PDB file of C-alpha atoms in Angstrom:
ATOM      1  CA  MET A1266     -11.125 -60.268   2.412  1.00  0.00           C
ATOM      2  CA  GLU A1267     -14.509 -60.682   4.074  1.00  0.00           C
ATOM      3  CA  LYS A1268     -14.446 -56.901   5.297  1.00  0.00           C
ATOM      4  CA  ARG A1269     -13.071 -56.144   1.745  1.00  0.00           C
ATOM      5  CA  THR A1270     -15.422 -57.838   0.201  1.00  0.00           C
ATOM      6  CA  ALA A1271     -18.342 -56.165   1.904  1.00  0.00           C
ATOM      7  CA  ARG A1272     -17.396 -53.367   1.208  1.00  0.00           C
ATOM      8  CA  VAL A1273     -17.106 -53.741  -2.516  1.00  0.00           C
ATOM      9  CA  LEU A1274     -20.748 -54.725  -2.619  1.00  0.00           C
ATOM     10  CA  TRP A1275     -21.469 -51.824   0.160  1.00  0.00           C
ATOM     11  CA  CYS A1276     -20.459 -49.697  -2.610  1.00  0.00           C
ATOM     12  CA  TRP A1277     -22.504 -51.096  -5.694  1.00  0.00           C
ATOM     13  CA  VAL A1278     -25.733 -50.993  -3.562  1.00  0.00           C
ATOM     14  CA  VAL A1279     -24.808 -47.133  -3.220  1.00  0.00           C
ATOM     15  CA  VAL A1280     -24.169 -46.384  -6.956  1.00  0.00           C
ATOM     16  CA  LEU A1281     -27.216 -48.424  -8.116  1.00  0.00           C
ATOM     17  CA  LEU A1282     -29.199 -46.395  -5.199  1.00  0.00           C
ATOM     18  CA  ALA A1283     -27.764 -43.319  -6.436  1.00  0.00           C
ATOM     19  CA  GLY A1284     -28.696 -43.978 -10.426  1.00  0.00           C
ATOM     20  CA  MET A1285     -32.486 -44.653  -8.827  1.00  0.00           C
ATOM     21  CA  THR A1286     -32.883 -41.497  -6.699  1.00  0.00           C
ATOM     22  CA  ILE A1287     -30.993 -39.063  -8.547  1.00  0.00           C
ATOM     23  CA  GLY A1288     -33.372 -39.490 -11.358  1.00  0.00           C
ATOM     24  CA  VAL A1289     -31.133 -40.791 -14.689  1.00  0.00           C
ATOM     25  CA  ALA A1290     -33.762 -39.977 -17.273  1.00  0.00           C
ATOM     26  CA  THR A1291     -34.994 -43.026 -19.448  1.00  0.00           C
ATOM     27  CA  ALA A1292     -37.719 -42.945 -21.287  1.00  0.00           C
ATOM     28  CA  PRO A1293     -40.306 -45.436 -21.250  1.00  0.00           C
ATOM     29  CA  ALA A1294     -40.314 -48.796 -23.156  1.00  0.00           C
ATOM     30  CA  ALA A1295     -43.035 -46.939 -25.541  1.00  0.00           C
ATOM     31  CA  GLU A1296     -40.706 -44.567 -26.504  1.00  0.00           C
ATOM     32  CA  ARG A1297     -37.720 -46.186 -27.091  1.00  0.00           C
ATOM     33  CA  TYR A1298     -36.070 -46.029 -30.388  1.00  0.00           C
ATOM     34  CA  ALA A1299     -34.316 -48.855 -31.670  1.00  0.00           C
ATOM     35  CA  GLN A1300     -31.767 -50.408 -34.256  1.00  0.00           C
ATOM     36  CA  GLY A1301     -34.152 -49.867 -37.767  1.00  0.00           C
ATOM     37  CA  GLU A1302     -36.160 -47.642 -36.995  1.00  0.00           C
ATOM     38  CA  ALA A1303     -35.850 -43.428 -38.131  1.00  0.00           C
ATOM     39  CA  PHE A1304     -33.883 -41.696 -35.956  1.00  0.00           C
ATOM     40  CA  PRO A1305     -36.436 -39.364 -34.355  1.00  0.00           C
ATOM     41  CA  SER A1306     -36.790 -35.644 -34.503  1.00  0.00           C
ATOM     42  CA  LEU A1307     -35.131 -33.777 -31.513  1.00  0.00           C
ATOM     43  CA  ASN A1308     -34.790 -29.857 -30.915  1.00  0.00           C
ATOM     44  CA  LEU A1309     -31.702 -29.107 -28.842  1.00  0.00           C
ATOM     45  CA  PRO A1310     -29.797 -25.535 -28.279  1.00  0.00           C
ATOM     46  CA  ASP A1311     -26.808 -25.561 -30.206  1.00  0.00           C
ATOM     47  CA  VAL A1312     -24.072 -24.398 -27.370  1.00  0.00           C
ATOM     48  CA  GLU A1313     -22.420 -22.259 -30.037  1.00  0.00           C
ATOM     49  CA  GLY A1314     -25.550 -19.778 -30.102  1.00  0.00           C
ATOM     50  CA  GLY A1315     -28.249 -21.207 -27.929  1.00  0.00           C
ATOM     51  CA  ARG A1316     -30.102 -21.806 -31.430  1.00  0.00           C
ATOM     52  CA  THR A1317     -32.918 -24.439 -31.323  1.00  0.00           C
ATOM     53  CA  VAL A1318     -32.250 -27.069 -34.453  1.00  0.00           C
ATOM     54  CA  ASP A1319     -33.442 -30.047 -34.645  1.00  0.00           C
ATOM     55  CA  VAL A1320     -30.012 -32.721 -35.080  1.00  0.00           C
ATOM     56  CA  LYS A1321     -32.150 -34.589 -37.700  1.00  0.00           C
ATOM     57  CA  ASP A1322     -30.962 -31.896 -39.827  1.00  0.00           C
ATOM     58  CA  TYR A1323     -27.280 -32.442 -39.042  1.00  0.00           C
ATOM     59  CA  LEU A1324     -27.870 -35.797 -40.449  1.00  0.00           C
ATOM     60  CA  SER A1325     -29.689 -35.824 -43.584  1.00  0.00           C
ATOM     61  CA  GLY A1326     -28.982 -37.677 -46.137  1.00  0.00           C
ATOM     62  CA  SER A1327     -25.242 -38.629 -44.443  1.00  0.00           C
ATOM     63  CA  VAL A1328     -24.073 -41.617 -42.262  1.00  0.00           C
ATOM     64  CA  GLY A1329     -23.771 -40.261 -38.760  1.00  0.00           C
ATOM     65  CA  ALA A1330     -22.598 -40.614 -35.314  1.00  0.00           C
ATOM     66  CA  VAL A1331     -24.864 -39.131 -32.018  1.00  0.00           C
ATOM     67  CA  VAL A1332     -22.648 -39.308 -29.422  1.00  0.00           C
ATOM     68  CA  PHE A1333     -24.058 -38.318 -26.122  1.00  0.00           C
ATOM     69  CA  MET A1334     -21.272 -37.330 -23.331  1.00  0.00           C
ATOM     70  CA  GLN A1335     -20.728 -35.116 -20.327  1.00  0.00           C
ATOM     71  CA  THR A1336     -17.196 -32.679 -20.025  1.00  0.00           C
ATOM     72  CA  SER A1337     -16.118 -34.659 -17.027  1.00  0.00           C
ATOM     73  CA  CYS A1338     -16.633 -38.222 -18.267  1.00  0.00           C
ATOM     74  CA  ALA A1339     -12.698 -39.231 -19.307  1.00  0.00           C
ATOM     75  CA  ALA A1340     -14.357 -42.241 -21.789  1.00  0.00           C
ATOM     76  CA  CYS A1341     -16.528 -39.613 -23.884  1.00  0.00           C
ATOM     77  CA  ARG A1342     -13.125 -37.611 -24.486  1.00  0.00           C
ATOM     78  CA  LYS A1343     -12.152 -41.241 -25.841  1.00  0.00           C
ATOM     79  CA  GLU A1344     -14.769 -41.399 -28.074  1.00  0.00           C
ATOM     80  CA  LEU A1345     -14.858 -37.651 -29.165  1.00  0.00           C
ATOM     81  CA  LEU A1346     -10.591 -38.520 -30.218  1.00  0.00           C
ATOM     82  CA  ALA A1347     -11.813 -41.484 -31.702  1.00  0.00           C
ATOM     83  CA  LEU A1348     -14.623 -39.856 -33.985  1.00  0.00           C
ATOM     84  CA  LYS A1349     -12.195 -36.783 -34.817  1.00  0.00           C
ATOM     85  CA  GLU A1350     -10.073 -38.719 -36.345  1.00  0.00           C
ATOM     86  CA  LEU A1351     -12.773 -40.733 -37.774  1.00  0.00           C
ATOM     87  CA  ARG A1352     -13.895 -38.424 -39.442  1.00  0.00           C
ATOM     88  CA  GLU A1353     -10.821 -37.140 -40.447  1.00  0.00           C
ATOM     89  CA  ARG A1354     -10.717 -39.838 -42.801  1.00  0.00           C
ATOM     90  CA  TYR A1355     -14.138 -40.598 -43.470  1.00  0.00           C
ATOM     91  CA  PRO A1356     -15.198 -36.779 -44.319  1.00  0.00           C
ATOM     92  CA  GLY A1357     -18.733 -38.009 -45.793  1.00  0.00           C
ATOM     93  CA  ILE A1358     -19.325 -38.864 -42.383  1.00  0.00           C
ATOM     94  CA  ARG A1359     -21.488 -35.975 -39.955  1.00  0.00           C
ATOM     95  CA  VAL A1360     -20.928 -36.195 -36.089  1.00  0.00           C
ATOM     96  CA  VAL A1361     -22.995 -34.611 -33.265  1.00  0.00           C
ATOM     97  CA  ALA A1362     -22.243 -34.656 -30.004  1.00  0.00           C
ATOM     98  CA  ILE A1363     -25.277 -33.755 -27.178  1.00  0.00           C
ATOM     99  CA  SER A1364     -23.558 -33.111 -23.907  1.00  0.00           C
ATOM    100  CA  VAL A1365     -26.162 -33.483 -20.684  1.00  0.00           C
ATOM    101  CA  ASP A1366     -24.032 -31.534 -18.830  1.00  0.00           C
ATOM    102  CA  SER A1367     -26.114 -29.471 -16.253  1.00  0.00           C
ATOM    103  CA  GLY A1368     -23.567 -27.027 -15.748  1.00  0.00           C
ATOM    104  CA  SER A1369     -23.713 -23.503 -18.559  1.00  0.00           C
ATOM    105  CA  PRO A1370     -23.522 -24.369 -21.859  1.00  0.00           C
ATOM    106  CA  ALA A1371     -21.042 -22.065 -22.290  1.00  0.00           C
ATOM    107  CA  ARG A1372     -18.569 -24.605 -20.409  1.00  0.00           C
ATOM    108  CA  VAL A1373     -19.452 -27.314 -23.243  1.00  0.00           C
ATOM    109  CA  LYS A1374     -18.531 -24.023 -25.693  1.00  0.00           C
ATOM    110  CA  ARG A1375     -15.512 -24.374 -23.913  1.00  0.00           C
ATOM    111  CA  TYR A1376     -15.171 -28.297 -24.090  1.00  0.00           C
ATOM    112  CA  ARG A1377     -15.342 -28.398 -27.866  1.00  0.00           C
ATOM    113  CA  GLU A1378     -13.118 -25.425 -28.932  1.00  0.00           C
ATOM    114  CA  HIS A1379     -10.194 -27.245 -26.290  1.00  0.00           C
ATOM    115  CA  PHE A1380     -10.746 -30.050 -27.794  1.00  0.00           C
ATOM    116  CA  GLY A1381     -10.553 -28.881 -31.785  1.00  0.00           C
ATOM    117  CA  PHE A1382     -14.090 -30.527 -32.484  1.00  0.00           C
ATOM    118  CA  GLN A1383     -15.613 -29.619 -35.269  1.00  0.00           C
ATOM    119  CA  PHE A1384     -18.965 -31.262 -35.522  1.00  0.00           C
ATOM    120  CA  PRO A1385     -21.918 -29.255 -33.528  1.00  0.00           C
ATOM    121  CA  PHE A1386     -21.997 -29.780 -29.858  1.00  0.00           C
ATOM    122  CA  LEU A1387     -26.046 -29.538 -28.662  1.00  0.00           C
ATOM    123  CA  HIS A1388     -26.877 -29.321 -24.935  1.00  0.00           C
ATOM    124  CA  ASP A1389     -29.481 -30.935 -23.042  1.00  0.00           C
ATOM    125  CA  PRO A1390     -29.491 -30.602 -19.303  1.00  0.00           C
ATOM    126  CA  GLU A1391     -32.047 -32.147 -18.707  1.00  0.00           C
ATOM    127  CA  PHE A1392     -30.491 -35.667 -19.699  1.00  0.00           C
ATOM    128  CA  LYS A1393     -33.791 -36.432 -21.245  1.00  0.00           C
ATOM    129  CA  THR A1394     -32.729 -37.314 -25.020  1.00  0.00           C
ATOM    130  CA  PRO A1395     -30.827 -40.469 -24.019  1.00  0.00           C
ATOM    131  CA  GLY A1396     -33.216 -42.764 -22.327  1.00  0.00           C
ATOM    132  CA  LEU A1397     -35.061 -42.335 -25.573  1.00  0.00           C
ATOM    133  CA  PHE A1398     -32.706 -44.694 -27.159  1.00  0.00           C
ATOM    134  CA  GLY A1399     -32.196 -46.805 -23.838  1.00  0.00           C
ATOM    135  CA  PHE A1400     -29.267 -45.134 -22.565  1.00  0.00           C
ATOM    136  CA  SER A1401     -28.998 -44.280 -18.786  1.00  0.00           C
ATOM    137  CA  PHE A1402     -25.511 -43.543 -18.823  1.00  0.00           C
ATOM    138  CA  THR A1403     -22.799 -41.773 -21.348  1.00  0.00           C
ATOM    139  CA  PRO A1404     -20.931 -41.768 -23.668  1.00  0.00           C
ATOM    140  CA  ALA A1405     -23.486 -43.411 -25.368  1.00  0.00           C
ATOM    141  CA  LEU A1406     -23.761 -43.399 -29.236  1.00  0.00           C
ATOM    142  CA  VAL A1407     -26.678 -43.946 -32.147  1.00  0.00           C
ATOM    143  CA  LEU A1408     -24.854 -44.467 -35.438  1.00  0.00           C
ATOM    144  CA  VAL A1409     -27.678 -43.689 -37.916  1.00  0.00           C
ATOM    145  CA  ASP A1410     -27.069 -44.489 -42.115  1.00  0.00           C
ATOM    146  CA  GLY A1411     -27.914 -42.558 -44.925  1.00  0.00           C
ATOM    147  CA  ALA A1412     -31.707 -42.819 -44.843  1.00  0.00           C
ATOM    148  CA  GLY A1413     -31.985 -41.464 -41.860  1.00  0.00           C
ATOM    149  CA  THR A1414     -32.465 -45.048 -40.130  1.00  0.00           C
ATOM    150  CA  ILE A1415     -30.234 -46.532 -36.412  1.00  0.00           C
ATOM    151  CA  ALA A1416     -27.898 -48.579 -37.741  1.00  0.00           C
ATOM    152  CA  LEU A1417     -26.632 -49.298 -34.257  1.00  0.00           C
ATOM    153  CA  LEU A1418     -27.044 -48.487 -30.865  1.00  0.00           C
ATOM    154  CA  LYS A1419     -23.661 -48.583 -28.597  1.00  0.00           C
ATOM    155  CA  GLY A1420     -23.264 -47.846 -25.029  1.00  0.00           C
ATOM    156  CA  GLY A1421     -19.885 -47.225 -23.151  1.00  0.00           C
ATOM    157  CA  TYR A1422     -16.450 -46.793 -24.518  1.00  0.00           C
ATOM    158  CA  ARG A1423     -13.445 -49.451 -24.539  1.00  0.00           C
ATOM    159  CA  PRO A1424      -9.825 -49.068 -26.630  1.00  0.00           C
ATOM    160  CA  GLY A1425     -11.038 -50.680 -29.922  1.00  0.00           C
ATOM    161  CA  ASP A1426     -14.715 -49.245 -29.812  1.00  0.00           C
ATOM    162  CA  GLU A1427     -13.323 -47.480 -32.673  1.00  0.00           C
ATOM    163  CA  LYS A1428     -12.103 -50.435 -35.063  1.00  0.00           C
ATOM    164  CA  VAL A1429     -16.369 -51.674 -34.872  1.00  0.00           C
ATOM    165  CA  LEU A1430     -17.371 -48.093 -35.593  1.00  0.00           C
ATOM    166  CA  GLU A1431     -14.822 -47.558 -38.541  1.00  0.00           C
ATOM    167  CA  THR A1432     -16.131 -50.953 -39.702  1.00  0.00           C
ATOM    168  CA  ARG A1433     -19.564 -50.095 -39.408  1.00  0.00           C
ATOM    169  CA  ILE A1434     -19.004 -46.647 -41.381  1.00  0.00           C
ATOM    170  CA  ARG A1435     -17.532 -47.957 -43.939  1.00  0.00           C
ATOM    171  CA  GLU A1436     -20.024 -50.450 -44.702  1.00  0.00           C
ATOM    172  CA  LEU A1437     -23.179 -47.656 -44.509  1.00  0.00           C
ATOM    173  CA  LEU A1438     -20.589 -45.157 -46.817  1.00  0.00           C
ATOM    174  CA  ALA A1439     -20.629 -48.304 -49.569  1.00  0.00           C
ATOM    175  CA  LYS A1440     -24.120 -48.767 -49.147  1.00  0.00           C
ATOM    176  CA  GLN A1441     -24.982 -44.938 -50.185  1.00  0.00           C
TER     177      GLN A1441
END
């Protein structure tokens, strides 16, 4: 039992050190955006054609969800599929996915097409934008109200999170 415990502890140390050495991008606290603040301009290339767009343009005047994801992340896929279903039930919401995959945007485009996501996918291969909200992992989600204010910051995904999101989305849609 002692060997197993030591091995588990050693694995955690390696994971923590790896996170520090690979330079997971997080912004200094002064550059982070918090709940209650205006959603910032984020100019990123669209995976469809590579043109640079501002995420705010996709969200303008609507309740929206911005999700930071990776194509290799199973939890990201589950969150995106949950958002796809919520969007079908509440057509007034907008969803924007920001891929932080370091590879080609073509891979992200294929992923989008494979799962039939009908919302825009932008590409941030340097993992810069999640750090603006204090995230150093995926999935991570920013929910924005119709006025463009950050209504919720949520990191990670667990089954059942879609119920919490749905409740919050209904509240925000009722205020529009």
